[in-house]
Amino acid sequence: MLLAAQRREKIVAMLREDGHVKVNNLSKLFNVTEVTIRQDLEKLEEEGSCQRVHGGAILNNAGANVGEFLVLNQDNLAAKMAIAREAVKRIKDGETIILDSGSTTTEIARLISGYSNLTVITNAINIAMILGKDPGINLNVTGGEFKSPTLSLTGPKAAEYFKGLHADKVFLATAGINVANGLTYPSMSDLVVKKAMIDVSDRVYLVADSTKVGKSSFATLGKLSMVDTIITDSNISKDDEALFRSYDLKCIIAQL
């Protein structure tokens, strides 16, 4: 069982991903009593991480980023921009690509321009707003449940959108990546969407800055074998890079 501090850290990650949490769901997920979860939320509220509401809690200032179409997580932006520069080198005219929601994939979207007949499928509202003005892009947006912190669409409806589709490449985000647990995410609702993206794509690029390496989030998507190529930044350790390559994963290092 997780220590209280570890459990609260994961609850904060969920809040930053979904914008809200429910006591009964957290009780089941962490296998603790609802009383314990309410104590966790009370502590987090005291620390300024959330605001308690009936049956759960919401992220402080939840939705404040929506009007400006900004993803909340802007950490390690220089690394994410470097990764994006490497990613766009792998995009060609006439292809169909999937851009997952996330701050790194948002930076990829900012660099996509001048393409001819490029089809982009995304579950991110902010990415759609970035690319929607480009006449050379055929833009498709999934349906699904809206999550304000990540400006993304998630859940079964978002996953269902990909049935019968085909993509040349998917650029996939992750919250944590390591050999033991594979790809992990704060929100279980995202797992079906990520899996659907992977299933319809010929090649899977994981775009993850080096701070994600060795970390594990709450929900596991699957093993590293789901990925063809990892694009990360030059702060990755030589040991981690060698480890990825030993699992027959192509590792592209973006220079800062």
Rosetta silent file (secondary structure, phi, psi, omega in degrees, C-alpha in Angstrom):
SEQUENCE: MLLAAQRREKIVAMLREDGHVKVNNLSKLFNVTEVTIRQDLEKLEEEGSCQRVHGGAILNNAGANVGEFLVLNQDNLAAKMAIAREAVKRIKDGETIILDSGSTTTEIARLISGYSNLTVITNAINIAMILGKDPGINLNVTGGEFKSPTLSLTGPKAAEYFKGLHADKVFLATAGINVANGLTYPSMSDLVVKKAMIDVSDRVYLVADSTKVGKSSFATLGKLSMVDTIITDSNISKDDEALFRSYDLKCIIAQL
SCORE:     score description
SCORE:     0.000 S_00000001
   1 L     0.000  142.429 -179.392    0.000    0.000    0.000 S_00000001
   2 L   -68.645  148.837  170.179    1.191    3.510   -0.808 S_00000001
   3 L   -69.080  157.641 -177.385    2.320    5.881    1.905 S_00000001
   4 H   -57.025  -42.256 -178.877   -0.003    8.834    2.522 S_00000001
   5 H   -64.755  -38.862  178.687    2.424   11.283    0.896 S_00000001
   6 H   -67.841  -39.884  179.094    2.740    9.078   -2.198 S_00000001
   7 H   -64.247  -42.727 -179.813   -1.028    8.701   -2.450 S_00000001
   8 H   -66.833  -35.188  176.706   -1.542   12.453   -2.213 S_00000001
   9 H   -61.346  -40.604  178.916    1.094   13.031   -4.878 S_00000001
  10 H   -71.254  -33.245  176.375   -0.838   10.759   -7.233 S_00000001
  11 H   -64.748  -41.904  177.407   -4.100   12.500   -6.375 S_00000001
  12 H   -61.866  -41.101  177.976   -2.539   15.842   -7.320 S_00000001
  13 H   -61.038  -39.880  177.224   -1.375   14.332  -10.610 S_00000001
  14 H   -65.022  -41.661  177.821   -4.940   13.215  -11.301 S_00000001
  15 H   -61.298  -41.510 -179.555   -6.258   16.677  -10.497 S_00000001
  16 H   -71.349  -19.012  178.577   -3.756   18.256  -12.875 S_00000001
  17 H   -91.341  -48.581 -173.474   -4.823   15.794  -15.559 S_00000001
  18 H  -100.639  -23.293 -178.659   -8.617   15.638  -15.167 S_00000001
  19 L    90.903  -13.857 -178.933   -9.390   18.793  -13.192 S_00000001
  20 E  -157.064  158.664  173.943  -11.488   16.905  -10.628 S_00000001
  21 E  -141.206  156.932  177.722  -11.563   13.743   -8.503 S_00000001
  22 E  -118.288  140.380 -176.878  -14.295   11.844   -6.650 S_00000001
  23 H   -59.942  -46.995 -176.205  -13.943   10.383   -3.174 S_00000001
  24 H   -64.543  -37.780  177.850  -15.617    7.064   -3.987 S_00000001
  25 H   -66.754  -43.807 -179.624  -13.457    6.499   -7.062 S_00000001
  26 H   -64.862  -37.219  178.631  -10.233    7.317   -5.210 S_00000001
  27 H   -59.111  -43.016  179.566  -11.228    5.021   -2.364 S_00000001
  28 H   -71.350  -41.696 -177.588  -11.532    2.105   -4.793 S_00000001
  29 H   -62.880  -41.808 -176.025   -8.400    2.983   -6.761 S_00000001
  30 H   -97.903   -2.415  178.190   -6.154    3.199   -3.709 S_00000001
  31 L    56.822   47.042  175.012   -7.969    0.531   -1.670 S_00000001
  32 L  -131.634  169.534 -177.872   -8.429    2.797    1.353 S_00000001
  33 L   -73.445  159.514  176.297  -11.514    4.076    3.149 S_00000001
  34 H   -64.848  -30.873  176.232  -13.446    7.132    2.007 S_00000001
  35 H   -60.901  -43.230  178.998  -12.583    8.697    5.358 S_00000001
  36 H   -62.692  -42.731  179.236   -8.897    8.393    4.484 S_00000001
  37 H   -64.920  -40.262  178.190   -9.456    9.992    1.092 S_00000001
  38 H   -62.921  -36.844  175.860  -11.388   12.887    2.637 S_00000001
  39 H   -65.139  -40.093  176.495   -8.455   13.436    4.997 S_00000001
  40 H   -60.150  -46.677 -177.841   -6.121   13.444    1.988 S_00000001
  41 H   -67.175  -36.161  176.048   -8.255   16.037    0.215 S_00000001
  42 H   -61.785  -43.789  178.349   -8.469   18.158    3.353 S_00000001
  43 H   -63.753  -43.783 -179.486   -4.666   18.149    3.574 S_00000001
  44 H   -66.252  -34.454  176.422   -4.306   18.989   -0.114 S_00000001
  45 H   -66.069  -41.081  177.357   -6.806   21.825    0.243 S_00000001
  46 H   -60.725  -34.539 -179.875   -4.768   23.230    3.140 S_00000001
  47 L   -81.551   -6.795  177.808   -1.694   23.106    0.885 S_00000001
  48 L    86.791   15.025 -177.094   -3.551   24.963   -1.861 S_00000001
  49 L   -86.181  -21.478 -176.567   -3.597   22.078   -4.338 S_00000001
  50 E  -156.361  174.166  173.528   -7.358   21.729   -4.622 S_00000001
  51 E  -125.334  122.358 -179.799  -10.760   22.907   -3.509 S_00000001
  52 E   -71.929  139.358  175.455  -13.044   20.396   -1.850 S_00000001
  53 E  -132.865  173.265 -179.025  -16.566   20.069   -3.220 S_00000001
  54 L   -59.318  120.917  176.828  -19.423   17.694   -2.455 S_00000001
  55 L    84.425    1.317 -178.295  -18.229   14.157   -3.158 S_00000001
  56 E   173.769 -141.501 -178.958  -14.700   15.086   -4.144 S_00000001
  57 E  -156.554  157.170  175.689  -12.433   17.969   -5.101 S_00000001
  58 E  -123.268  155.457  177.407  -11.535   20.178   -8.040 S_00000001
  59 E   -65.521  138.840  174.631   -8.219   21.651   -9.078 S_00000001
  60 L   -59.141  134.139 -178.445   -7.630   25.194   -7.860 S_00000001
  61 L    59.175   31.039  178.711   -8.384   27.617  -10.703 S_00000001
  62 L   -56.996  128.892  178.699   -9.655   24.686  -12.773 S_00000001
  63 L    87.828   -2.814 -179.404  -10.394   25.889  -16.274 S_00000001
  64 L   -64.530  -23.418 -179.147   -8.484   29.179  -15.919 S_00000001
  65 L   -85.749  -12.321 -170.350   -6.270   28.096  -18.821 S_00000001
  66 H   -65.768  -43.788 -178.026   -9.126   27.227  -21.165 S_00000001
  67 H   -60.879  -27.793  179.990   -9.832   30.732  -22.447 S_00000001
  68 H  -100.167    3.484  178.876   -6.204   31.127  -23.502 S_00000001
  69 L    54.571   44.106  179.835   -5.934   27.570  -24.884 S_00000001
  70 L  -111.070  128.315  172.064   -2.910   26.831  -22.683 S_00000001
  71 L   -70.525  137.165 -175.303   -2.053   23.368  -21.378 S_00000001
  72 L   -60.804  -41.645 -175.460   -1.349   23.649  -17.652 S_00000001
  73 L   -79.216  102.421  178.792    1.914   21.678  -17.709 S_00000001
  74 L  -114.554   18.826  179.317    4.576   24.014  -19.121 S_00000001
  75 L   -68.265  150.999  174.526    7.559   22.487  -17.300 S_00000001
  76 L    53.495   42.668 -173.537   10.805   21.770  -19.208 S_00000001
  77 H   -64.547  -36.960  179.923    9.587   23.772  -22.190 S_00000001
  78 H   -61.207  -41.518  178.185   13.038   24.117  -23.807 S_00000001
  79 H   -65.189  -40.935 -179.259   13.400   20.329  -23.892 S_00000001
  80 H   -66.148  -36.100  177.259    9.899   19.914  -25.315 S_00000001
  81 H   -67.445  -38.661  177.877   10.626   22.425  -28.063 S_00000001
  82 H   -64.971  -42.187  177.346   13.826   20.559  -28.961 S_00000001
  83 H   -62.305  -41.033  179.218   11.925   17.276  -29.103 S_00000001
  84 H   -61.233  -38.585  179.458    9.304   18.904  -31.335 S_00000001
  85 H   -63.051  -36.961  176.983   11.994   20.026  -33.794 S_00000001
  86 H   -71.789  -37.445 -176.829   13.143   16.426  -34.142 S_00000001
  87 H   -64.199  -44.042 -175.937    9.590   15.136  -34.426 S_00000001
  88 H   -66.808  -20.601  175.875    8.553   17.350  -37.342 S_00000001
  89 L   -65.243  -19.370 -177.891   11.525   16.050  -39.346 S_00000001
  90 L   -95.576    4.158 -178.965    9.670   12.720  -39.423 S_00000001
  91 L  -102.723  132.210 -176.724    6.470   14.170  -40.927 S_00000001
  92 L  -123.649  154.589  175.957    6.014   14.087  -44.718 S_00000001
  93 L   -54.053  143.150  174.487    3.551   15.549  -47.204 S_00000001
  94 L    82.549   -5.408 -178.367    0.517   13.385  -47.852 S_00000001
  95 L   -81.537  163.371  167.975    0.748   11.446  -44.603 S_00000001
  96 E  -112.199  121.414 -179.562   -1.902   10.880  -41.981 S_00000001
  97 E  -124.502  155.051  174.198   -0.587   11.492  -38.473 S_00000001
  98 E  -112.350  129.736  173.456   -2.083   11.443  -34.998 S_00000001
  99 E  -110.223  111.680  175.489   -1.090   14.068  -32.442 S_00000001
 100 L   -65.870  160.425  174.699   -1.873   13.034  -28.890 S_00000001
 101 L   -73.637  152.839  178.369   -2.786   15.731  -26.369 S_00000001
 102 L   145.149  165.346 -177.119    0.023   17.176  -24.260 S_00000001
 103 H   -72.958  -34.244  178.619    2.503   20.013  -23.964 S_00000001
 104 H   -72.029  -43.096  177.627    5.184   18.337  -26.119 S_00000001
 105 H   -66.626  -28.440  174.280    2.747   17.458  -28.894 S_00000001
 106 H   -63.064  -39.966  177.559    1.474   21.030  -28.723 S_00000001
 107 H   -66.337  -34.009  174.300    4.998   22.205  -29.539 S_00000001
 108 H   -60.970  -46.536 -179.136    5.016   19.815  -32.510 S_00000001
 109 H   -58.633  -36.925 -179.162    1.776   21.386  -33.749 S_00000001
 110 H   -64.552  -24.706 -176.818    3.305   24.856  -33.538 S_00000001
 111 H   -95.942   -6.104 -179.491    6.041   23.773  -35.964 S_00000001
 112 L   -82.028  111.930  177.167    3.780   22.117  -38.520 S_00000001
 113 L  -160.955  154.490  176.654    3.445   24.439  -41.502 S_00000001
 114 L    79.005   10.522  179.194    3.996   24.403  -45.242 S_00000001
 115 L   -85.606  156.559  178.392    2.840   20.830  -45.714 S_00000001
 116 L  -113.990  123.536  175.919    0.735   19.678  -48.640 S_00000001
 117 L    56.389   44.495  175.644   -2.247   17.406  -48.063 S_00000001
 118 E   -92.515  127.402  177.085   -1.249   16.464  -44.524 S_00000001
 119 E  -100.899  126.566  179.342   -4.019   14.841  -42.486 S_00000001
 120 E  -120.597  128.181  174.499   -3.847   15.376  -38.731 S_00000001
 121 E  -112.175  131.210 -178.399   -6.068   13.603  -36.208 S_00000001
 122 E  -144.899  154.563  172.906   -6.009   14.897  -32.642 S_00000001
 123 L  -109.041   17.599 -177.133   -7.874   14.675  -29.352 S_00000001
 124 E  -113.686  120.808 -178.829   -6.510   18.065  -28.229 S_00000001
 125 H   -64.267  -39.967 -178.564   -8.651   21.184  -28.607 S_00000001
 126 H   -67.777  -36.117  176.948   -5.655   23.533  -28.427 S_00000001
 127 H   -65.547  -39.681  176.718   -3.821   21.610  -31.159 S_00000001
 128 H   -60.776  -39.368  179.278   -6.926   21.845  -33.332 S_00000001
 129 H   -68.076  -33.698  178.303   -6.970   25.614  -32.819 S_00000001
 130 H   -68.997  -43.969 -171.776   -3.291   25.860  -33.806 S_00000001
 131 H   -91.317  -15.424 -173.569   -3.633   23.771  -36.975 S_00000001
 132 L   -62.863  -21.208 -177.546   -7.153   24.721  -38.042 S_00000001
 133 L   -87.900   -6.887 -175.043   -6.007   27.812  -39.924 S_00000001
 134 L   -88.103  116.056 -176.932   -3.551   25.951  -42.182 S_00000001
 135 L   -68.534  -16.855 -179.900   -5.072   25.229  -45.637 S_00000001
 136 L   -86.450    1.547 -176.581   -2.571   22.419  -46.261 S_00000001
 137 E  -115.576  128.041  171.482   -3.858   20.390  -43.316 S_00000001
 138 E   -91.697  105.870 -170.664   -6.906   18.144  -43.288 S_00000001
 139 E   -98.883  131.465  176.282   -7.827   18.378  -39.615 S_00000001
 140 E  -127.484  135.063 -177.637   -9.888   15.790  -37.749 S_00000001
 141 E  -123.726  133.206  179.095  -10.839   16.044  -34.062 S_00000001
 142 L   -71.070  166.610  166.936  -12.184   13.209  -31.907 S_00000001
 143 L   -89.422 -163.098  176.060  -15.225   13.452  -29.702 S_00000001
 144 L   122.807 -179.122 -179.854  -15.190   12.531  -26.035 S_00000001
 145 E   -80.155  132.397 -177.035  -15.205   13.979  -22.523 S_00000001
 146 E   -84.057  133.291  175.259  -13.389   17.329  -22.194 S_00000001
 147 E  -115.834  114.311 -172.952  -10.587   17.720  -19.637 S_00000001
 148 L   -65.911  -39.490 -177.686   -9.783   21.367  -18.974 S_00000001
 149 L   -61.657  -35.883 -177.541   -6.203   21.075  -17.585 S_00000001
 150 L  -104.117    0.407 -179.818   -4.975   19.252  -20.698 S_00000001
 151 L    53.337   37.088 -172.822   -7.503   20.749  -23.141 S_00000001
 152 E  -119.697  164.169  175.695   -8.105   17.192  -24.328 S_00000001
 153 E  -110.755  134.144 -170.410  -10.939   14.842  -25.209 S_00000001
 154 E  -141.608  179.476  175.537  -10.879   11.446  -23.554 S_00000001
 155 L    89.358 -177.509 -175.535  -12.820    8.320  -22.681 S_00000001
 156 H   -57.279  -37.477 -179.516  -14.601    5.649  -24.755 S_00000001
 157 H   -64.786  -38.856  177.287  -16.121    8.119  -27.234 S_00000001
 158 H   -66.272  -40.576  179.706  -12.683    9.508  -28.091 S_00000001
 159 H   -66.611  -39.077 -177.815  -11.308    5.987  -28.514 S_00000001
 160 H   -61.795  -28.101 -178.857  -14.239    4.914  -30.682 S_00000001
 161 L   -56.426  -32.115 -173.220  -13.408    7.654  -33.184 S_00000001
 162 L   -81.765   -8.000 -179.948  -10.336    5.719  -34.350 S_00000001
 163 L   -60.491  128.169  178.337  -12.219    2.567  -35.354 S_00000001
 164 L    82.479    0.380  179.640  -11.693    1.864  -39.053 S_00000001
 165 L   -94.843  166.573  175.245   -9.052    4.583  -39.456 S_00000001
 166 L  -139.340  137.550  176.610   -5.408    4.294  -40.497 S_00000001
 167 E  -130.474  145.601  175.942   -2.480    6.570  -39.671 S_00000001
 168 E   -71.930  -39.046 -175.232    1.102    6.493  -40.848 S_00000001
 169 E  -147.855  147.641  169.101    2.417    7.762  -37.525 S_00000001
 170 E  -122.476  137.027  173.962    1.280    8.657  -34.036 S_00000001
 171 E  -106.350  106.693 -167.742    3.159   11.071  -31.787 S_00000001
 172 E  -104.671  138.778  176.294    2.287    9.853  -28.325 S_00000001
 173 L   -97.801  163.918  174.932    2.702   11.599  -24.971 S_00000001
 174 L  -153.559  156.468  176.496    3.285    9.962  -21.594 S_00000001
 175 L   -92.569  -29.056 -179.598    3.539   10.955  -17.937 S_00000001
 176 E  -153.225  146.924 -178.912    6.089    8.317  -17.020 S_00000001
 177 E  -145.364  123.701  172.855    8.254    5.782  -18.804 S_00000001
 178 E  -154.580  166.729 -174.619   10.426    2.996  -17.447 S_00000001
 179 L   -66.657  -39.088 -175.568   11.364   -0.566  -18.245 S_00000001
 180 L   -68.680  -46.507 -173.535    9.463   -2.143  -15.345 S_00000001
 181 L  -105.276   -8.621  179.965    6.104   -0.420  -15.803 S_00000001
 182 E    73.698 -133.902 -178.052    6.267    0.731  -19.417 S_00000001
 183 E   -96.332  128.384 -177.238    4.101    3.734  -20.312 S_00000001
 184 E  -129.722  154.886 -174.582    2.073    5.237  -17.478 S_00000001
 185 E  -141.904  154.960  179.110   -0.518    7.996  -17.132 S_00000001
 186 L   -73.392  -23.697 -171.066   -2.345    9.806  -14.301 S_00000001
 187 L  -119.207  127.367  178.591   -5.795    9.110  -15.738 S_00000001
 188 H   -68.754  -26.527 -178.647   -7.336    5.724  -16.505 S_00000001
 189 H   -65.421  -22.171 -179.513   -9.764    7.324  -18.960 S_00000001
 190 H   -78.566  -22.082 -171.690   -6.850    8.088  -21.280 S_00000001
 191 H   -59.906  -42.775 -178.549   -5.691    4.488  -21.616 S_00000001
 192 H   -66.598  -30.695 -179.874   -8.363    3.433  -24.111 S_00000001
 193 H   -72.733  -46.940  178.899   -7.614    6.494  -26.241 S_00000001
 194 H   -60.322  -43.588 -179.993   -3.836    5.931  -26.325 S_00000001
 195 H   -61.742  -41.886  179.466   -4.365    2.242  -27.136 S_00000001
 196 H   -63.824  -39.553  177.605   -6.731    3.113  -29.990 S_00000001
 197 H   -61.528  -45.428 -179.082   -4.183    5.572  -31.421 S_00000001
 198 H   -64.152  -42.260 -174.841   -1.439    2.946  -31.322 S_00000001
 199 H   -61.978  -30.623 -176.001   -3.622    0.229  -32.859 S_00000001
 200 L   -98.441    3.167 -174.314   -4.349    2.224  -36.042 S_00000001
 201 E  -107.022  139.816  176.900   -0.806    3.583  -36.561 S_00000001
 202 E   -72.109  -34.993 -177.428    2.022    2.053  -38.603 S_00000001
 203 E  -137.440  135.857 -177.144    4.708    3.712  -36.488 S_00000001
 204 E  -111.985  116.347  174.219    4.592    4.900  -32.872 S_00000001
 205 E  -103.335  122.285  173.359    6.790    7.804  -31.778 S_00000001
 206 E   -94.631  120.624 -179.925    6.893    8.438  -28.051 S_00000001
 207 E  -107.841  108.220 -172.928    7.751   12.103  -27.372 S_00000001
 208 L  -146.126  124.374  177.425    8.871   12.438  -23.765 S_00000001
 209 L   -70.561  161.747 -169.675   11.355   14.797  -22.131 S_00000001
 210 H   -62.904  -20.241  178.740   14.061   13.227  -19.977 S_00000001
 211 H   -69.824  -17.205  179.027   12.309   14.059  -16.673 S_00000001
 212 H   -80.898  -19.064 -174.448    9.667   11.444  -17.558 S_00000001
 213 E   -72.718  130.783 -178.974   12.249    8.659  -17.792 S_00000001
 214 L    87.300   -5.355 -179.344   12.292    6.359  -14.774 S_00000001
 215 L   -96.359  154.458  174.929    9.008    7.745  -13.444 S_00000001
 216 L  -129.301  134.371  174.075    5.733    5.900  -12.998 S_00000001
 217 L  -101.468 -165.425 -168.767    2.275    7.408  -12.881 S_00000001
 218 L   -73.849  -48.815 -171.008   -0.949    5.781  -11.692 S_00000001
 219 E  -108.909  134.224 -177.029   -2.285    3.822  -14.684 S_00000001
 220 E   -97.751  128.067  176.827   -0.218    1.561  -16.934 S_00000001
 221 E   -83.093  -46.359 -178.036   -0.850    1.467  -20.682 S_00000001
 222 E   166.047 -174.273 -175.188    1.586   -1.299  -21.576 S_00000001
 223 L   -75.627  165.082  178.975    5.159   -2.322  -22.214 S_00000001
 224 H   -63.501  -19.526  179.973    7.792   -0.321  -24.076 S_00000001
 225 H   -64.730  -12.240  175.870    7.426   -2.759  -26.961 S_00000001
 226 H   -70.178  -17.168 -173.567    4.312   -0.776  -27.948 S_00000001
 227 L  -106.180  141.779  174.720    6.670    1.987  -29.098 S_00000001
 228 L   -91.299  -43.922 -173.640    8.929    2.026  -32.178 S_00000001
 229 E  -138.928  135.724  173.999   10.904    5.203  -31.505 S_00000001
 230 E  -106.877  127.924  172.846   11.488    7.387  -28.466 S_00000001
 231 E  -110.684  116.652 -179.342   12.312   11.060  -28.999 S_00000001
 232 E  -135.141 -173.418 -175.358   13.730   12.650  -25.866 S_00000001
 233 E  -106.599  169.995 -171.671   16.214   15.381  -24.952 S_00000001
 234 L   -73.006   -0.342  174.373   19.966   15.402  -24.360 S_00000001
 235 L   -84.120   -2.373  177.338   19.587   15.461  -20.556 S_00000001
 236 L   -65.501  142.641 -179.312   18.777   11.757  -20.607 S_00000001
 237 L   -72.696  153.250  178.133   21.429    9.680  -18.859 S_00000001
 238 H   -61.641  -35.508  179.279   23.727    7.458  -20.908 S_00000001
 239 H   -64.698  -43.889  179.383   22.524    4.469  -18.871 S_00000001
 240 H   -66.311  -40.806  178.191   18.865    5.141  -19.693 S_00000001
 241 H   -61.536  -45.293  179.527   19.662    5.672  -23.349 S_00000001
 242 H   -63.710  -36.836  179.986   21.609    2.399  -23.480 S_00000001
 243 H   -64.812  -43.646  177.716   18.779    0.621  -21.685 S_00000001
 244 H   -60.879  -44.852 -179.071   16.223    1.758  -24.241 S_00000001
 245 H   -65.158  -31.666  179.306   18.450    0.675  -27.096 S_00000001
 246 H   -67.239  -20.761  176.112   18.957   -2.724  -25.461 S_00000001
 247 L   -93.714   18.790  176.589   15.188   -3.236  -25.792 S_00000001
 248 L    62.399   31.884  175.667   15.518   -2.659  -29.543 S_00000001
 249 L  -100.953  130.573  174.630   13.921    0.788  -29.333 S_00000001
 250 E   -71.508  131.874 -176.562   15.231    3.489  -31.607 S_00000001
 251 E  -120.758  114.938  178.928   16.225    6.461  -29.443 S_00000001
 252 E  -102.879  124.529 -176.715   16.452    9.934  -30.995 S_00000001
 253 E  -103.255  117.344  178.006   18.188   12.521  -28.820 S_00000001
 254 E   -86.743  126.796 -179.261   17.139   16.146  -29.336 S_00000001
 255 L   -81.884  132.290 -179.239   19.922   18.608  -28.578 S_00000001
 256 L   -79.730    0.000    0.000   19.019   21.538  -26.339 S_00000001
